[in-house]
Amino acid sequence: MINEPEEKKEVKKTNKRRKKAPEAKKTINHWKVAFIVLIALIIGSVAFVFVRVTQVREPNYKPVPELVEKDGTPVIAVQSKKKQINALIDFYLSDFQKGSDITYKFYLENEAMLNGTFKVLGHPIQFYLYFDPYVMDNGNVQLKAKSLSIGTLGLPMKEILKFVQRDYKLPNWVEVNPDDSTVLLRLDQFRMQNGLFIRAEKINLVDDDIRMNIYLPKDSNDTTTDKKEESN
């Protein structure tokens, strides 16, 4: 048997390597494309979440009722506890949010707390937003956001408040102000079915001391007075 020269053997090995080279190149290109697609999906998902959370739309508020002047003297002074106030809030929100796709809870402990969810890539993310309540001179209540619990997702309170303002069904007497991280409870625009108004006087959640006054509308008081004068 005739042995091939060493030079021919080297040429054959080189040809074999050249034939295999295009396959390796294709494999490398395939992984590069997959990697680029993966990065694009991640960037697109992050961009979608950011836009969804920060997008501002006109809130779908109901028209705010005209203010009715309150009588100067309260007809009832109420001193209550957090447990009783929470029961009232739960009853009110349960009725108010009937038929709503997105629901939330608001209750009082040592802070005022808003508990709700929003979706990221189809998955619900739960958050707790904590507020310090302050009674204002006009009897309204300002809630100042102080901290946020939202798992490992690092979103600022301002963006969560934008989401609440945009997507949550809120009473028309609740004003959300994301820029200064506050929620204003306009009790001067809140009206009971019988026309009575509420004015906050004191909120001390740590000592469980909540006080408010209830007023008659000035018009109804004048009507009552007129009827008494007519009867006399």
Coordinates of N, CA, C and O in Angstrom, one line a residue, residues 93-215:
L93 N -66.9 52.1 50.6 CA -66.2 51.7 49.4 C -66.7 50.5 48.7 O -66.7 50.4 47.5
S94 N -67.3 49.6 49.5 CA -67.9 48.3 49.0 C -69.0 48.7 48.1 O -69.2 48.1 47.0
D95 N -69.8 49.6 48.5 CA -71.0 50.1 47.7 C -70.5 50.9 46.5 O -71.0 50.8 45.4
F96 N -69.5 51.8 46.7 CA -69.1 52.7 45.7 C -68.4 52.0 44.6 O -68.4 52.4 43.4
Q97 N -67.6 50.9 44.9 CA -66.8 50.2 43.9 C -67.6 49.0 43.2 O -66.9 48.2 42.5
K98 N -68.9 48.9 43.4 CA -69.6 47.8 42.8 C -69.5 47.9 41.2 O -69.7 49.0 40.7
G99 N -69.1 46.8 40.6 CA -69.0 46.8 39.2 C -67.7 47.3 38.6 O -67.4 47.3 37.4
S100 N -66.8 47.7 39.5 CA -65.5 48.2 39.1 C -64.5 47.1 38.9 O -64.5 46.1 39.7
D101 N -63.7 47.1 37.8 CA -62.7 46.1 37.6 C -61.5 46.1 38.5 O -60.9 45.1 38.9
I102 N -61.2 47.3 39.0 CA -60.1 47.5 39.9 C -60.6 48.0 41.2 O -61.3 49.0 41.3
T103 N -60.3 47.3 42.3 CA -60.8 47.7 43.6 C -59.6 48.0 44.5 O -58.5 47.5 44.3
Y104 N -59.9 48.7 45.6 CA -58.8 49.0 46.5 C -59.5 49.1 47.9 O -60.7 49.1 48.1
K105 N -58.6 49.2 48.9 CA -59.1 49.4 50.3 C -58.4 50.5 50.9 O -57.2 50.8 50.6
F106 N -59.1 51.2 51.8 CA -58.5 52.3 52.6 C -58.9 52.1 54.0 O -60.1 52.0 54.3
Y107 N -57.9 52.1 54.9 CA -58.3 52.0 56.3 C -57.3 52.6 57.2 O -56.2 53.1 56.8
L108 N -57.6 52.7 58.5 CA -56.8 53.4 59.5 C -56.2 52.5 60.5 O -56.9 51.6 61.0
E109 N -54.9 52.6 60.7 CA -54.2 51.9 61.8 C -53.4 53.0 62.5 O -54.0 54.0 62.8
N110 N -52.1 52.9 62.7 CA -51.3 54.0 63.2 C -51.0 55.0 62.1 O -50.5 56.1 62.4
E111 N -51.2 54.6 60.9 CA -51.2 55.5 59.7 C -52.5 55.2 58.9 O -53.1 54.2 59.1
A112 N -52.8 56.1 58.0 CA -53.8 55.8 57.0 C -53.2 55.0 55.9 O -52.1 55.3 55.5
M113 N -53.9 53.9 55.4 CA -53.3 53.0 54.4 C -54.2 52.8 53.2 O -55.4 52.6 53.4
L114 N -53.6 52.9 52.1 CA -54.3 52.6 50.8 C -53.6 51.3 50.3 O -52.4 51.2 50.1
N115 N -54.5 50.2 50.1 CA -54.0 48.9 49.7 C -54.7 48.6 48.3 O -55.9 48.7 48.2
G116 N -53.9 48.4 47.3 CA -54.4 48.1 46.0 C -53.5 47.3 45.2 O -52.4 46.8 45.6
T117 N -53.8 47.0 43.9 CA -53.0 46.3 43.0 C -52.9 47.0 41.6 O -53.9 47.7 41.3
F118 N -51.9 46.7 40.9 CA -51.8 47.1 39.5 C -51.1 45.9 38.8 O -50.4 45.1 39.4
K119 N -51.2 45.9 37.5 CA -50.7 44.7 36.7 C -49.4 45.1 36.0 O -49.4 46.2 35.4
V120 N -48.4 44.2 36.0 CA -47.2 44.4 35.3 C -47.0 43.1 34.4 O -46.9 42.0 35.0
L121 N -47.1 43.2 33.1 CA -47.0 42.1 32.2 C -48.1 41.0 32.5 O -47.8 39.8 32.5
G122 N -49.2 41.5 32.9 CA -50.3 40.6 33.2 C -50.4 40.0 34.6 O -51.3 39.3 35.0
H123 N -49.4 40.3 35.4 CA -49.3 39.8 36.8 C -49.7 40.9 37.8 O -49.2 42.0 37.7
P124 N -50.6 40.6 38.7 CA -51.0 41.6 39.7 C -49.9 41.9 40.7 O -49.3 41.0 41.2
I125 N -49.6 43.2 40.9 CA -48.6 43.6 41.9 C -49.3 44.3 43.0 O -50.0 45.3 42.8
Q126 N -49.2 43.9 44.3 CA -49.9 44.5 45.4 C -49.0 45.6 46.0 O -47.8 45.4 46.1
F127 N -49.6 46.7 46.4 CA -48.9 47.7 47.1 C -49.6 48.2 48.3 O -50.9 48.1 48.4
Y128 N -48.9 48.8 49.3 CA -49.4 49.5 50.4 C -48.8 50.9 50.5 O -47.6 51.0 50.5
L129 N -49.7 51.9 50.4 CA -49.2 53.2 50.5 C -49.6 53.8 51.8 O -50.8 53.8 52.2
Y130 N -48.7 54.3 52.6 CA -48.9 54.8 54.0 C -49.0 56.4 54.0 O -48.1 57.0 53.4
F131 N -49.9 56.9 54.7 CA -50.1 58.3 54.8 C -50.2 58.8 56.2 O -50.6 58.1 57.1
D132 N -49.8 60.0 56.4 CA -50.0 60.8 57.7 C -51.2 61.7 57.4 O -51.1 62.5 56.5
P133 N -52.3 61.6 58.2 CA -53.4 62.5 58.0 C -53.3 63.8 58.8 O -52.8 63.8 59.9
Y134 N -53.7 64.9 58.2 CA -53.7 66.2 58.8 C -55.0 66.9 58.6 O -55.6 67.0 57.5
V135 N -55.6 67.4 59.7 CA -56.8 68.2 59.6 C -56.5 69.6 59.3 O -55.7 70.3 59.9
M136 N -57.1 70.1 58.2 CA -56.9 71.5 57.7 C -57.8 72.5 58.4 O -58.8 72.1 59.0
D137 N -57.5 73.7 58.3 CA -58.3 74.8 59.0 C -59.8 74.8 58.5 O -60.7 75.1 59.2
N138 N -60.0 74.4 57.2 CA -61.4 74.4 56.7 C -62.1 73.1 57.0 O -63.2 72.9 56.5
G139 N -61.5 72.2 57.8 CA -62.2 70.9 58.1 C -62.0 69.8 57.1 O -62.4 68.7 57.3
N140 N -61.2 70.1 56.0 CA -60.9 69.0 55.1 C -59.7 68.2 55.7 O -59.1 68.7 56.7
V141 N -59.4 67.1 55.1 CA -58.3 66.2 55.6 C -57.3 66.0 54.5 O -57.6 65.6 53.4
Q142 N -56.0 66.3 54.8 CA -54.9 66.1 53.8 C -54.2 64.8 54.2 O -53.8 64.7 55.4
L143 N -54.0 63.9 53.3 CA -53.2 62.7 53.5 C -51.8 62.9 52.8 O -51.8 63.0 51.6
K144 N -50.8 62.9 53.6 CA -49.4 63.1 53.1 C -48.7 61.7 53.0 O -48.5 61.0 54.0
A145 N -48.4 61.3 51.8 CA -47.8 60.0 51.6 C -46.4 60.0 52.2 O -45.6 60.9 52.0
K146 N -46.1 59.0 53.0 CA -44.8 58.9 53.8 C -44.0 57.7 53.4 O -42.8 57.8 53.4
S147 N -44.6 56.6 53.0 CA -43.8 55.4 52.6 C -44.6 54.5 51.7 O -45.9 54.6 51.6
L148 N -43.9 53.6 51.0 CA -44.6 52.7 50.1 C -44.0 51.3 50.2 O -42.8 51.1 50.3
S149 N -44.8 50.3 50.3 CA -44.4 48.9 50.3 C -44.9 48.3 49.0 O -46.2 48.2 48.8
I150 N -44.0 47.8 48.2 CA -44.4 47.2 46.9 C -43.5 46.1 46.5 O -43.2 45.9 45.3
G151 N -43.0 45.3 47.5 CA -42.2 44.2 47.2 C -40.8 44.6 46.7 O -40.2 45.6 47.2
T152 N -40.3 44.0 45.6 CA -39.0 44.3 45.1 C -39.0 45.3 44.0 O -38.0 45.7 43.4
L153 N -40.2 45.7 43.6 CA -40.4 46.6 42.4 C -40.1 48.0 42.9 O -40.8 48.5 43.8
G154 N -39.1 48.7 42.4 CA -38.7 50.0 42.8 C -39.4 51.1 42.1 O -38.8 51.7 41.1
L155 N -40.6 51.4 42.5 CA -41.3 52.6 41.9 C -41.5 53.7 42.9 O -41.8 53.4 44.1
P156 N -41.4 54.9 42.5 CA -41.6 56.0 43.5 C -43.0 56.2 43.8 O -43.9 55.8 43.0
M157 N -43.3 56.9 45.0 CA -44.7 57.1 45.4 C -45.4 58.0 44.4 O -46.6 57.8 44.1
K158 N -44.7 58.9 43.7 CA -45.4 59.8 42.7 C -46.0 58.9 41.6 O -47.1 59.2 41.2
E159 N -45.3 57.9 41.1 CA -45.8 57.1 40.0 C -47.0 56.3 40.5 O -48.0 56.1 39.7
I160 N -47.0 55.8 41.7 CA -48.1 55.0 42.2 C -49.3 55.9 42.3 O -50.5 55.5 42.0
L161 N -49.1 57.1 42.8 CA -50.3 58.1 42.9 C -50.8 58.5 41.5 O -52.0 58.7 41.4
K162 N -49.9 58.5 40.5 CA -50.4 58.8 39.2 C -51.3 57.6 38.7 O -52.3 57.8 38.1
F163 N -50.9 56.4 39.0 CA -51.7 55.2 38.7 C -53.0 55.3 39.4 O -54.1 55.0 38.8
V164 N -53.0 55.6 40.7 CA -54.3 55.7 41.4 C -55.2 56.8 40.8 O -56.4 56.6 40.7
Q165 N -54.6 57.9 40.5 CA -55.4 59.0 39.9 C -56.0 58.6 38.6 O -57.1 59.0 38.3
R166 N -55.2 57.9 37.8 CA -55.6 57.5 36.4 C -56.6 56.4 36.4 O -57.6 56.4 35.6
D167 N -56.3 55.3 37.1 CA -57.1 54.0 36.9 C -58.1 53.7 38.0 O -58.9 52.8 37.8
Y168 N -58.0 54.3 39.2 CA -58.9 53.9 40.2 C -60.2 54.7 40.1 O -60.2 55.9 39.8
K169 N -61.3 54.1 40.5 CA -62.6 54.8 40.6 C -62.6 55.5 42.0 O -62.7 54.8 43.0
L170 N -62.5 56.8 42.0 CA -62.4 57.6 43.2 C -63.7 58.4 43.4 O -64.2 58.9 42.4
P171 N -64.1 58.7 44.6 CA -65.2 59.6 44.8 C -64.8 61.0 44.3 O -63.6 61.4 44.3
N172 N -65.8 61.8 43.8 CA -65.5 63.1 43.2 C -65.0 64.1 44.2 O -64.6 65.2 43.8
W173 N -65.1 63.8 45.5 CA -64.6 64.7 46.5 C -63.1 64.4 47.0 O -62.6 65.0 47.9
V174 N -62.5 63.4 46.3 CA -61.1 63.0 46.6 C -60.2 63.5 45.5 O -60.4 63.2 44.3
E175 N -59.2 64.3 45.9 CA -58.3 64.9 44.9 C -56.9 64.3 45.2 O -56.3 64.4 46.3
V176 N -56.3 63.6 44.1 CA -55.0 63.0 44.2 C -54.0 64.0 43.6 O -54.2 64.4 42.4
N177 N -53.0 64.3 44.3 CA -51.9 65.3 43.8 C -50.6 64.6 43.8 O -49.8 64.6 44.8
P178 N -50.2 63.9 42.7 CA -49.0 63.1 42.6 C -47.7 64.0 42.8 O -46.7 63.5 43.4
D179 N -47.8 65.2 42.3 CA -46.6 66.1 42.4 C -46.1 66.4 43.8 O -44.9 66.5 44.0
D180 N -47.0 66.5 44.7 CA -46.6 66.8 46.1 C -46.9 65.6 47.0 O -46.9 65.7 48.2
S181 N -47.3 64.4 46.4 CA -47.5 63.2 47.1 C -48.6 63.3 48.2 O -48.4 62.9 49.4
T182 N -49.7 63.9 47.8 CA -50.8 64.1 48.8 C -52.1 63.7 48.2 O -52.3 63.6 47.0
V183 N -53.0 63.4 49.1 CA -54.4 63.1 48.7 C -55.3 64.0 49.6 O -55.1 64.0 50.8
L184 N -56.2 64.8 49.0 CA -57.0 65.7 49.7 C -58.4 65.2 49.8 O -59.0 64.9 48.8
L185 N -58.9 65.0 51.0 CA -60.3 64.6 51.2 C -61.2 65.9 51.4 O -61.1 66.5 52.4
R186 N -61.9 66.3 50.3 CA -62.6 67.5 50.3 C -64.0 67.3 51.0 O -65.0 67.1 50.4
L187 N -63.9 67.2 52.3 CA -65.2 67.0 53.1 C -66.2 68.1 52.9 O -67.4 68.0 53.1
D188 N -65.7 69.3 52.5 CA -66.6 70.4 52.2 C -67.4 70.2 50.9 O -68.3 70.9 50.6
Q189 N -67.0 69.1 50.1 CA -67.7 68.8 48.9 C -68.4 67.4 49.1 O -69.1 67.0 48.2
F190 N -68.3 66.8 50.2 CA -68.9 65.5 50.5 C -70.3 65.8 51.1 O -70.4 66.6 52.1
R191 N -71.3 65.2 50.6 CA -72.7 65.4 51.1 C -73.4 64.1 51.4 O -73.3 63.2 50.6
M192 N -73.9 64.0 52.5 CA -74.7 62.8 52.9 C -76.1 62.9 52.1 O -76.5 63.9 51.6
Q193 N -76.8 61.7 52.0 CA -78.0 61.7 51.3 C -79.1 62.7 51.9 O -79.9 63.2 51.2
N194 N -79.0 62.9 53.2 CA -80.0 63.8 53.8 C -79.5 65.2 53.8 O -80.1 66.1 54.4
G195 N -78.3 65.5 53.1 CA -77.9 66.9 53.0 C -76.9 67.3 54.1 O -76.4 68.5 54.1
L196 N -76.6 66.5 55.1 CA -75.7 66.9 56.2 C -74.3 66.9 55.7 O -73.9 66.2 54.7
F197 N -73.5 67.8 56.3 CA -72.0 67.9 56.0 C -71.2 67.5 57.2 O -71.6 67.6 58.3
I198 N -69.9 67.1 56.9 CA -69.0 66.7 57.9 C -67.8 67.7 57.9 O -67.3 68.0 56.8
R199 N -67.3 68.0 59.0 CA -66.1 68.8 59.2 C -65.2 68.1 60.2 O -65.6 67.8 61.3
A200 N -64.0 67.7 59.8 CA -63.0 67.1 60.7 C -62.5 68.1 61.7 O -62.2 69.2 61.3
E201 N -62.3 67.6 62.9 CA -61.8 68.5 64.0 C -60.5 68.0 64.5 O -59.6 68.8 64.8
K202 N -60.3 66.7 64.6 CA -59.1 66.1 65.2 C -58.9 64.7 64.7 O -59.9 63.9 64.7
I203 N -57.7 64.3 64.3 CA -57.4 62.9 64.0 C -56.1 62.6 64.6 O -55.0 63.1 64.2
N204 N -56.1 61.7 65.6 CA -55.0 61.2 66.3 C -55.0 59.7 66.3 O -55.7 59.1 67.1
L205 N -54.4 59.1 65.3 CA -54.5 57.7 65.1 C -53.8 56.9 66.2 O -54.2 55.8 66.5
V206 N -52.7 57.4 66.7 CA -51.9 56.7 67.7 C -52.7 56.5 69.0 O -52.8 55.4 69.6
D207 N -53.4 57.6 69.4 CA -54.2 57.5 70.6 C -55.6 57.1 70.3 O -56.5 57.2 71.2
D208 N -56.0 56.8 69.0 CA -57.3 56.4 68.7 C -58.4 57.4 69.0 O -59.4 57.0 69.6
D209 N -58.1 58.6 68.6 CA -59.0 59.7 68.9 C -59.4 60.5 67.6 O -58.5 61.2 67.1
I210 N -60.6 60.3 67.1 CA -61.0 60.9 65.9 C -62.3 61.7 66.2 O -63.3 61.1 66.7
R211 N -62.3 63.0 65.9 CA -63.4 63.8 66.2 C -63.9 64.6 65.0 O -63.0 65.0 64.2
M212 N -65.2 64.7 64.8 CA -65.7 65.5 63.7 C -67.0 66.1 64.1 O -67.7 65.7 65.1
N213 N -67.4 67.2 63.4 CA -68.7 67.8 63.6 C -69.6 67.7 62.4 O -69.1 67.6 61.3
I214 N -70.9 67.5 62.6 CA -71.8 67.4 61.6 C -72.7 68.7 61.5 O -73.2 69.1 62.6
Y215 N -72.9 69.2 60.3 CA -73.6 70.5 60.1 C -74.8 70.3 59.3 O -74.8 69.4 58.4

